[in-house]
mmCIF file of C-alpha atoms in Angstrom:
data_model
loop_
_atom_site.group_PDB
_atom_site.id
_atom_site.type_symbol
_atom_site.label_atom_id
_atom_site.label_comp_id
_atom_site.label_asym_id
_atom_site.label_seq_id
_atom_site.Cartn_x
_atom_site.Cartn_y
_atom_site.Cartn_z
ATOM 1 C CA MET A 1018 64.674 96.641 116.667
ATOM 2 C CA ASN A 1019 64.202 97.802 112.882
ATOM 3 C CA THR A 1020 67.983 97.076 111.697
ATOM 4 C CA ARG A 1021 67.399 98.711 108.188
ATOM 5 C CA PRO A 1022 68.247 102.263 108.974
ATOM 6 C CA PHE A 1023 71.371 101.029 109.971
ATOM 7 C CA TYR A 1024 72.199 98.659 106.862
ATOM 8 C CA PHE A 1025 70.961 100.426 104.239
ATOM 9 C CA GLY A 1026 72.851 103.455 105.821
ATOM 10 C CA LEU A 1027 75.974 101.438 105.073
ATOM 11 C CA ILE A 1028 75.180 100.172 101.624
ATOM 12 C CA PHE A 1029 74.290 103.833 101.187
ATOM 13 C CA ILE A 1030 77.923 105.107 102.232
ATOM 14 C CA ALA A 1031 79.606 102.160 100.800
ATOM 15 C CA ILE A 1032 77.868 103.257 97.195
ATOM 16 C CA ILE A 1033 79.348 107.290 97.937
ATOM 17 C CA ALA A 1034 82.718 105.308 98.735
ATOM 18 C CA ILE A 1035 83.157 103.540 95.957
ATOM 19 C CA LEU A 1036 82.807 106.114 93.462
ATOM 20 C CA ALA A 1037 85.011 108.565 95.028
ATOM 21 C CA ASN A 1038 87.811 106.058 95.129
ATOM 22 C CA TYR A 1039 87.352 105.062 91.456
ATOM 23 C CA LEU A 1040 87.484 109.303 91.027
ATOM 24 C CA GLY A 1041 89.947 109.545 92.996
ATOM 25 C CA ASN A 1042 91.987 107.345 91.040
ATOM 26 C CA THR A 1043 91.503 108.975 87.428
ATOM 27 C CA ASP A 1044 94.064 110.751 85.610
ATOM 28 C CA PHE A 1045 92.422 113.942 86.366
ATOM 29 C CA SER A 1046 92.831 113.584 89.721
ATOM 30 C CA HIS A 1047 96.319 112.392 89.899
ATOM 31 C CA HIS A 1048 97.266 115.475 87.950
ATOM 32 C CA TYR A 1049 95.777 117.783 90.017
ATOM 33 C CA HIS A 1050 96.299 115.799 93.477
ATOM 34 C CA ILE A 1051 92.910 115.902 94.319
ATOM 35 C CA SER A 1052 92.363 112.824 97.438
ATOM 36 C CA ALA A 1053 89.256 110.284 97.196
ATOM 37 C CA LEU A 1054 89.024 111.343 100.981
ATOM 38 C CA ILE A 1055 88.410 114.979 99.473
ATOM 39 C CA ILE A 1056 86.138 113.820 96.855
ATOM 40 C CA ALA A 1057 83.601 111.479 99.603
ATOM 41 C CA ILE A 1058 83.582 114.721 101.594
ATOM 42 C CA LEU A 1059 82.213 116.738 98.141
ATOM 43 C CA LEU A 1060 80.432 114.595 97.257
ATOM 44 C CA GLY A 1061 78.488 113.642 100.401
ATOM 45 C CA MET A 1062 78.150 117.280 101.108
ATOM 46 C CA ALA A 1063 76.301 117.884 97.471
ATOM 47 C CA ILE A 1064 73.603 114.683 98.452
ATOM 48 C CA GLY A 1065 73.636 115.762 101.755
ATOM 49 C CA ASN A 1066 72.735 119.672 100.395
ATOM 50 C CA THR A 1067 69.910 118.327 98.328
ATOM 51 C CA ILE A 1068 67.917 115.325 98.215
ATOM 52 C CA TYR A 1069 69.565 113.277 101.516
ATOM 53 C CA PRO A 1070 67.312 115.043 103.443
ATOM 54 C CA GLN A 1071 64.181 112.837 101.528
ATOM 55 C CA PHE A 1072 65.070 109.545 102.679
ATOM 56 C CA SER A 1073 68.106 110.331 106.094
ATOM 57 C CA THR A 1074 65.531 108.738 108.226
ATOM 58 C CA GLN A 1075 65.895 105.222 106.190
ATOM 59 C CA VAL A 1076 69.835 105.766 106.188
ATOM 60 C CA GLU A 1077 70.496 108.053 108.999
ATOM 61 C CA LYS A 1078 71.838 105.072 111.740
ATOM 62 C CA GLY A 1079 74.220 103.675 109.664
ATOM 63 C CA VAL A 1080 75.559 107.357 108.089
ATOM 64 C CA LEU A 1081 76.330 108.052 112.379
ATOM 65 C CA PHE A 1082 78.065 104.362 112.746
ATOM 66 C CA ALA A 1083 79.757 105.283 109.906
ATOM 67 C CA LYS A 1084 81.120 108.393 110.904
ATOM 68 C CA GLY A 1085 81.775 107.582 114.480
ATOM 69 C CA ALA A 1086 82.956 103.933 114.879
ATOM 70 C CA LEU A 1087 84.247 103.045 111.553
ATOM 71 C CA LEU A 1088 86.189 106.531 111.282
ATOM 72 C CA ARG A 1089 87.750 105.362 114.656
ATOM 73 C CA THR A 1090 88.687 101.917 113.232
ATOM 74 C CA GLY A 1091 89.979 103.613 109.972
ATOM 75 C CA ILE A 1092 92.474 105.687 112.683
ATOM 76 C CA VAL A 1093 93.725 102.407 114.096
ATOM 77 C CA LEU A 1094 94.467 100.903 111.147
ATOM 78 C CA TYR A 1095 96.103 104.000 109.853
ATOM 79 C CA GLY A 1096 99.250 102.547 111.747
ATOM 80 C CA PHE A 1097 99.606 100.097 109.602
ATOM 81 C CA ARG A 1098 101.571 102.650 106.648
ATOM 82 C CA LEU A 1099 103.905 103.173 109.773
ATOM 83 C CA THR A 1100 107.139 101.430 111.052
ATOM 84 C CA PHE A 1101 109.445 102.913 114.184
ATOM 85 C CA GLY A 1102 112.309 102.417 111.777
ATOM 86 C CA ASP A 1103 111.230 104.977 109.786
ATOM 87 C CA ILE A 1104 112.825 107.634 111.991
ATOM 88 C CA ALA A 1105 115.939 105.757 111.846
ATOM 89 C CA ASP A 1106 116.091 107.124 107.819
ATOM 90 C CA VAL A 1107 115.773 110.981 108.829
ATOM 91 C CA GLY A 1108 117.839 111.448 112.520
ATOM 92 C CA LEU A 1109 116.691 112.717 115.578
ATOM 93 C CA ASN A 1110 116.863 116.451 113.533
ATOM 94 C CA ALA A 1111 113.523 115.556 111.811
ATOM 95 C CA VAL A 1112 111.964 113.811 114.999
ATOM 96 C CA VAL A 1113 112.500 117.696 116.557
ATOM 97 C CA THR A 1114 111.674 119.758 113.744
ATOM 98 C CA ASP A 1115 108.152 117.393 113.894
ATOM 99 C CA ALA A 1116 108.357 117.666 117.521
ATOM 100 C CA ILE A 1117 109.013 121.791 117.342
ATOM 101 C CA MET A 1118 106.190 122.123 114.673
ATOM 102 C CA LEU A 1119 103.415 120.527 115.716
ATOM 103 C CA ILE A 1120 103.705 122.097 119.320
ATOM 104 C CA SER A 1121 104.338 126.269 117.911
ATOM 105 C CA THR A 1122 101.836 125.382 115.145
ATOM 106 C CA PHE A 1123 98.961 124.520 117.218
ATOM 107 C CA PHE A 1124 99.268 126.597 119.846
ATOM 108 C CA PHE A 1125 99.936 129.587 117.516
ATOM 109 C CA THR A 1126 96.493 128.111 115.997
ATOM 110 C CA ALA A 1127 94.548 128.440 118.963
ATOM 111 C CA LEU A 1128 95.904 131.378 120.713
ATOM 112 C CA LEU A 1129 95.572 133.029 116.925
ATOM 113 C CA GLY A 1130 92.022 131.965 116.715
ATOM 114 C CA ILE A 1131 90.830 132.353 119.865
ATOM 115 C CA ARG A 1132 92.378 134.950 121.965
ATOM 116 C CA TYR A 1133 92.238 137.426 118.797
ATOM 117 C CA LEU A 1134 89.960 135.942 115.947
ATOM 118 C CA LYS A 1135 87.705 135.017 118.647
ATOM 119 C CA MET A 1136 86.357 131.674 117.100
ATOM 120 C CA ASP A 1137 84.865 128.906 118.411
ATOM 121 C CA LYS A 1138 87.155 126.557 120.468
ATOM 122 C CA GLN A 1139 86.247 123.504 118.895
ATOM 123 C CA LEU A 1140 86.833 124.739 114.963
ATOM 124 C CA VAL A 1141 89.761 126.494 116.568
ATOM 125 C CA TYR A 1142 91.269 122.925 117.875
ATOM 126 C CA LEU A 1143 89.962 121.293 114.121
ATOM 127 C CA THR A 1144 91.511 123.653 112.304
ATOM 128 C CA GLY A 1145 95.228 123.178 114.384
ATOM 129 C CA ALA A 1146 95.586 119.308 114.061
ATOM 130 C CA GLY A 1147 94.845 119.916 110.929
ATOM 131 C CA CYS A 1148 97.533 122.196 110.097
ATOM 132 C CA SER A 1149 99.826 121.014 113.031
ATOM 133 C CA ILE A 1150 99.913 116.998 111.906
ATOM 134 C CA CYS A 1151 98.348 115.284 108.961
ATOM 135 C CA GLY A 1152 95.663 117.686 107.356
ATOM 136 C CA ALA A 1153 91.916 116.291 106.921
ATOM 137 C CA ALA A 1154 92.715 112.819 109.051
ATOM 138 C CA ALA A 1155 94.197 114.625 111.636
ATOM 139 C CA VAL A 1156 90.890 116.807 112.160
ATOM 140 C CA MET A 1157 88.838 113.651 111.684
ATOM 141 C CA ALA A 1158 90.741 111.754 114.203
ATOM 142 C CA ALA A 1159 90.073 115.240 116.831
ATOM 143 C CA GLU A 1160 86.426 115.144 116.020
ATOM 144 C CA PRO A 1161 85.575 112.122 118.454
ATOM 145 C CA VAL A 1162 87.332 113.846 121.112
ATOM 146 C CA THR A 1163 86.696 117.599 120.342
ATOM 147 C CA LYS A 1164 82.694 116.241 119.811
ATOM 148 C CA ALA A 1165 82.667 119.094 117.450
ATOM 149 C CA GLU A 1166 79.315 119.545 115.254
ATOM 150 C CA SER A 1167 79.906 118.191 111.470
ATOM 151 C CA HIS A 1168 79.507 121.771 109.876
ATOM 152 C CA LYS A 1169 82.883 122.959 112.086
ATOM 153 C CA VAL A 1170 84.807 119.700 111.082
ATOM 154 C CA SER A 1171 83.854 120.430 107.391
ATOM 155 C CA VAL A 1172 84.876 123.777 107.942
ATOM 156 C CA ALA A 1173 88.513 122.823 109.290
ATOM 157 C CA ILE A 1174 88.317 120.056 106.307
ATOM 158 C CA ALA A 1175 88.553 122.927 103.687
ATOM 159 C CA VAL A 1176 90.869 125.262 105.476
ATOM 160 C CA VAL A 1177 93.926 122.348 105.573
ATOM 161 C CA VAL A 1178 93.150 121.622 101.934
ATOM 162 C CA ILE A 1179 92.510 124.728 100.631
ATOM 163 C CA PHE A 1180 96.263 125.973 102.125
ATOM 164 C CA GLY A 1181 97.357 122.653 101.591
ATOM 165 C CA THR A 1182 96.821 122.647 97.933
ATOM 166 C CA LEU A 1183 98.708 126.450 97.780
ATOM 167 C CA ALA A 1184 101.558 124.409 99.793
ATOM 168 C CA ILE A 1185 102.226 122.258 96.354
ATOM 169 C CA PHE A 1186 102.732 125.313 94.055
ATOM 170 C CA THR A 1187 104.594 127.541 96.603
ATOM 171 C CA TYR A 1188 107.059 124.895 97.335
ATOM 172 C CA PRO A 1189 108.891 123.953 94.505
ATOM 173 C CA LEU A 1190 109.831 127.745 94.220
ATOM 174 C CA PHE A 1191 111.138 128.249 97.066
ATOM 175 C CA TYR A 1192 113.206 125.579 96.918
ATOM 176 C CA THR A 1193 115.321 127.717 94.191
ATOM 177 C CA TRP A 1194 115.827 130.326 96.795
ATOM 178 C CA SER A 1195 116.528 128.018 99.131
ATOM 179 C CA GLN A 1196 119.088 126.469 98.080
ATOM 180 C CA HIS A 1197 122.460 128.179 99.560
ATOM 181 C CA LEU A 1198 120.844 128.071 102.825
ATOM 182 C CA ILE A 1199 119.367 123.932 103.204
ATOM 183 C CA ASN A 1200 120.989 121.411 102.005
ATOM 184 C CA ALA A 1201 117.868 119.237 99.666
ATOM 185 C CA HIS A 1202 117.316 116.829 102.930
ATOM 186 C CA GLN A 1203 117.248 119.353 105.534
ATOM 187 C CA PHE A 1204 114.689 120.910 102.623
ATOM 188 C CA GLY A 1205 112.527 117.712 103.012
ATOM 189 C CA ILE A 1206 112.132 118.234 106.232
ATOM 190 C CA TYR A 1207 111.042 121.450 105.944
ATOM 191 C CA VAL A 1208 108.550 120.060 103.877
ATOM 192 C CA GLY A 1209 107.033 117.084 105.920
ATOM 193 C CA SER A 1210 107.205 119.201 108.847
ATOM 194 C CA SER A 1211 105.023 122.035 107.399
ATOM 195 C CA VAL A 1212 102.721 120.690 104.643
ATOM 196 C CA HIS A 1213 99.607 119.960 105.455
ATOM 197 C CA GLU A 1214 98.747 117.073 104.132
ATOM 198 C CA VAL A 1215 100.631 113.524 103.340
ATOM 199 C CA ALA A 1216 99.670 113.617 99.273
ATOM 200 C CA GLN A 1217 100.504 117.107 99.245
ATOM 201 C CA VAL A 1218 104.258 116.632 100.751
ATOM 202 C CA TYR A 1219 104.657 113.636 98.183
ATOM 203 C CA ALA A 1220 103.806 115.883 95.168
ATOM 204 C CA ILE A 1221 105.836 118.978 96.276
ATOM 205 C CA GLY A 1222 109.315 116.609 96.816
ATOM 206 C CA GLU A 1223 107.720 114.660 93.094
ATOM 207 C CA ASN A 1224 108.555 118.065 91.753
ATOM 208 C CA ILE A 1225 111.221 118.362 93.228
ATOM 209 C CA ASN A 1226 114.309 115.867 93.064
ATOM 210 C CA PRO A 1227 114.435 111.968 94.628
ATOM 211 C CA ILE A 1228 116.587 113.087 98.020
ATOM 212 C CA VAL A 1229 113.578 116.010 98.574
ATOM 213 C CA ALA A 1230 110.658 113.222 97.367
ATOM 214 C CA ASN A 1231 111.956 110.788 100.218
ATOM 215 C CA THR A 1232 113.343 112.699 103.333
ATOM 216 C CA ALA A 1233 109.699 114.093 103.394
ATOM 217 C CA VAL A 1234 107.470 111.989 103.395
ATOM 218 C CA ILE A 1235 109.158 109.990 105.948
ATOM 219 C CA SER A 1236 109.423 112.959 108.031
ATOM 220 C CA LYS A 1237 106.026 113.877 107.753
ATOM 221 C CA MET A 1238 105.387 109.800 108.388
ATOM 222 C CA ILE A 1239 107.220 110.605 111.993
ATOM 223 C CA ARG A 1240 104.808 113.774 112.271
ATOM 224 C CA VAL A 1241 101.744 111.675 112.055
ATOM 225 C CA MET A 1242 102.916 108.821 114.124
ATOM 226 C CA MET A 1243 102.753 112.203 116.834
ATOM 227 C CA LEU A 1244 98.763 112.052 116.663
ATOM 228 C CA ALA A 1245 98.193 109.594 119.106
ATOM 229 C CA PRO A 1246 99.842 111.817 121.559
ATOM 230 C CA PHE A 1247 99.094 115.075 120.404
ATOM 231 C CA LEU A 1248 95.089 113.608 120.686
ATOM 232 C CA LEU A 1249 95.990 112.544 125.234
ATOM 233 C CA MET A 1250 96.906 116.206 125.129
ATOM 234 C CA LEU A 1251 94.135 117.907 123.181
ATOM 235 C CA SER A 1252 91.777 115.921 125.425
ATOM 236 C CA TRP A 1253 93.340 116.908 128.669
ATOM 237 C CA LEU A 1254 93.744 120.954 127.599
ATOM 238 C CA LEU A 1255 89.570 120.090 127.078
ATOM 239 C CA THR A 1256 89.296 118.886 130.446
ATOM 240 C CA ARG A 1257 91.176 121.791 131.892
ATOM 241 C CA SER A 1258 89.442 124.266 129.795
ATOM 242 C CA ASP A 1259 85.976 123.554 131.085
ATOM 243 C CA GLY A 1260 85.850 124.614 134.400
ATOM 244 C CA VAL A 1261 86.397 122.627 137.115
ATOM 245 C CA SER A 1262 87.764 124.411 140.102
ATOM 246 C CA GLU A 1263 91.266 123.487 140.968
ATOM 247 C CA ASN A 1264 89.750 121.616 144.478
ATOM 248 C CA THR A 1265 88.061 118.818 141.793
ATOM 249 C CA SER A 1266 89.994 116.295 140.294
ATOM 250 C CA HIS A 1267 89.472 116.493 136.727
ATOM 251 C CA LYS A 1268 88.801 113.460 134.566
ATOM 252 C CA ILE A 1269 90.801 112.980 131.520
ATOM 253 C CA THR A 1270 88.731 111.512 128.610
ATOM 254 C CA ILE A 1271 91.749 108.916 127.020
ATOM 255 C CA PRO A 1272 90.539 108.456 123.178
ATOM 256 C CA TRP A 1273 91.332 104.809 123.176
ATOM 257 C CA PHE A 1274 91.595 104.769 119.731
ATOM 258 C CA ALA A 1275 94.718 107.220 119.270
ATOM 259 C CA VAL A 1276 96.467 104.349 121.603
ATOM 260 C CA LEU A 1277 95.621 101.775 119.866
ATOM 261 C CA PHE A 1278 96.734 103.601 116.607
ATOM 262 C CA ILE A 1279 100.470 104.140 118.063
ATOM 263 C CA GLY A 1280 100.389 100.203 119.292
ATOM 264 C CA VAL A 1281 99.392 98.927 116.179
ATOM 265 C CA ALA A 1282 102.133 101.172 114.546
ATOM 266 C CA ILE A 1283 104.872 99.853 117.115
ATOM 267 C CA PHE A 1284 103.647 95.911 116.293
ATOM 268 C CA ASN A 1285 103.838 97.262 112.610
ATOM 269 C CA SER A 1286 107.452 98.104 113.222
ATOM 270 C CA PHE A 1287 108.416 94.563 113.791
ATOM 271 C CA ASP A 1288 107.188 93.710 110.453
ATOM 272 C CA LEU A 1289 105.607 90.365 112.078
ATOM 273 C CA LEU A 1290 102.867 90.086 109.167
ATOM 274 C CA PRO A 1291 103.343 89.027 105.422
ATOM 275 C CA LYS A 1292 103.361 92.678 102.855
ATOM 276 C CA GLU A 1293 100.895 91.338 101.510
ATOM 277 C CA LEU A 1294 98.430 91.347 105.201
ATOM 278 C CA VAL A 1295 99.610 94.623 105.882
ATOM 279 C CA LYS A 1296 98.695 96.043 102.304
ATOM 280 C CA LEU A 1297 94.885 94.901 102.220
ATOM 281 C CA PHE A 1298 94.771 96.092 106.154
ATOM 282 C CA VAL A 1299 95.761 99.865 104.364
ATOM 283 C CA GLU A 1300 93.381 99.613 101.799
ATOM 284 C CA ILE A 1301 90.690 98.505 103.995
ATOM 285 C CA ASP A 1302 91.496 101.215 106.167
ATOM 286 C CA SER A 1303 91.763 103.927 103.298
ATOM 287 C CA PHE A 1304 88.372 102.509 102.478
ATOM 288 C CA LEU A 1305 87.078 103.840 106.279
ATOM 289 C CA LEU A 1306 87.971 107.268 106.187
ATOM 290 C CA ILE A 1307 86.959 107.800 102.235
ATOM 291 C CA SER A 1308 83.438 105.905 103.798
ATOM 292 C CA SER A 1309 83.813 108.263 106.547
ATOM 293 C CA MET A 1310 84.631 110.917 105.049
ATOM 294 C CA ALA A 1311 81.308 110.497 102.527
ATOM 295 C CA ALA A 1312 79.149 110.247 106.154
ATOM 296 C CA LEU A 1313 80.739 113.544 107.124
ATOM 297 C CA GLY A 1314 79.557 115.052 104.220
ATOM 298 C CA LEU A 1315 76.369 113.889 104.577
ATOM 299 C CA THR A 1316 75.906 115.107 107.588
ATOM 300 C CA THR A 1317 77.001 118.786 106.799
ATOM 301 C CA HIS A 1318 74.667 121.701 105.767
ATOM 302 C CA ALA A 1319 75.880 124.684 103.482
ATOM 303 C CA SER A 1320 74.081 126.944 105.682
ATOM 304 C CA ALA A 1321 75.858 125.922 108.710
ATOM 305 C CA ILE A 1322 79.461 126.452 106.952
ATOM 306 C CA LYS A 1323 78.110 129.869 105.793
ATOM 307 C CA LYS A 1324 77.479 130.651 109.158
ATOM 308 C CA ALA A 1325 81.564 130.204 109.979
ATOM 309 C CA GLY A 1326 82.467 133.342 108.159
ATOM 310 C CA LEU A 1327 85.517 134.171 106.611
ATOM 311 C CA LYS A 1328 87.305 133.706 109.865
ATOM 312 C CA PRO A 1329 88.321 130.222 109.255
ATOM 313 C CA PHE A 1330 90.138 131.491 106.210
ATOM 314 C CA VAL A 1331 91.607 134.298 108.228
ATOM 315 C CA LEU A 1332 93.097 131.614 110.784
ATOM 316 C CA GLY A 1333 93.828 129.191 107.638
ATOM 317 C CA ILE A 1334 96.015 132.245 106.085
ATOM 318 C CA LEU A 1335 97.794 132.999 108.883
ATOM 319 C CA THR A 1336 98.636 129.788 110.152
ATOM 320 C CA TYR A 1337 99.583 129.014 106.543
ATOM 321 C CA LEU A 1338 102.424 131.938 106.536
ATOM 322 C CA TRP A 1339 103.843 130.748 109.557
ATOM 323 C CA LEU A 1340 104.115 126.837 108.172
ATOM 324 C CA VAL A 1341 105.792 128.555 105.541
ATOM 325 C CA VAL A 1342 108.198 131.023 106.763
ATOM 326 C CA GLY A 1343 108.387 130.012 110.859
ATOM 327 C CA GLY A 1344 108.868 126.412 109.786
ATOM 328 C CA PHE A 1345 111.971 127.615 107.205
ATOM 329 C CA LEU A 1346 113.652 129.261 109.804
ATOM 330 C CA VAL A 1347 112.891 126.496 112.912
ATOM 331 C CA ASN A 1348 114.271 123.977 109.864
ATOM 332 C CA TYR A 1349 117.556 126.717 109.276
ATOM 333 C CA GLY A 1350 118.015 127.064 112.687
ATOM 334 C CA ILE A 1351 117.578 122.804 113.418
ATOM 335 C CA SER A 1352 120.733 122.318 110.641
ATOM 336 C CA LYS A 1353 122.741 124.251 112.167
ATOM 337 C CA LEU A 1354 122.446 122.671 115.204
ATOM 338 C CA ILE A 1355 122.179 119.011 114.925
#
C-alpha cells in the first residue's frame, strides 16, 4: 500500500495551515478581524484552482483525511473552549434567547431557501447552520451530517463570513439607538444570540463597552454549546426528508463527533485538567480546524461556486435582516418577560 499520498498530503496541508495561522496573527488581520480560518480557506482555494490539479494525486489521500477525520477531531476538541459555568454568568435569559434565535433562524433559512428560493437543500442546511450557531465552524460541523460537496460548504462559509463581517459595522451603530429600549447587558445577549462568528461577536463588543463584550461572548458560547443537539436534530430532519414510507423504520445517523463534543464540554466544566493543558488542547484544536479549512479550499472549484449563482447571497442577506431585526425584537421581548 502506497502511503506517500497520505503523508505528503498532511505535510502539504500543515504548511498551508502554518502560513494561514501566521497571517491570521498579523496586525492587519487583527485590525480587520480576518481569522486564520478564513485565510486558510482562501489560500486553499487559490492553490486549489491554480497549481493543485497538477499534483493532486500525490497528496489527495492526506487532503481528504484533513477534510474529514481532522475536522471531526477539531469539533470534538472545540469543547475545551466551553464550560457550563458560563451559563450561570448570564442566566436563564441568555439560554432562552439563544434557543429561540437558533431554532427560528434555522427554520426561517430553511423555509426561505427551500420553498421560496428553490435552492439545493444541502446548501440551505449548511447556510442555516452557519447563521444559527457559530458561522464557519458550524458549517464545517454540519458538512459530515449533510454529506455536502466541497463547493456547497465553501458557498455557505462565504455567505456567513460576508454578512457576519457586515454585522461588525452595523451593530455598534444600532447600540446608540437602542439604549433607551434595552440595557448594555441585554444588548450583549442580543449580539451573542444573533451574530455569526465568535470573533465577530468579540469585535462588536470591543467596539462598544466591556459589559456588552463580556456578556456577548458568554451568550455566544452558550449558543455554541447547542451545536451538538442541533446536529442530532439535523440528522433526524435529513432522515425524515429521504422519502421513506411511514411503515419503514427510520434509521437516524448519529453524528458521534457532536456527542463527544458536548461530552468534552461537560468534562471541561469540572476543571480537572491544568489550565496549561487545556490551553494546549485549544491550540491544537485551532490548528486542526485551520487545516480542515485549507483542505476544504483545495477541493473547492471556482466553477462550482459560480454555478451556485446569486440565490445563496439573497438567502444570506434576508437571514441577516432577520437576525438584526427579529433578533432585536426577540431580545426586547425576553428582557420584559425574564
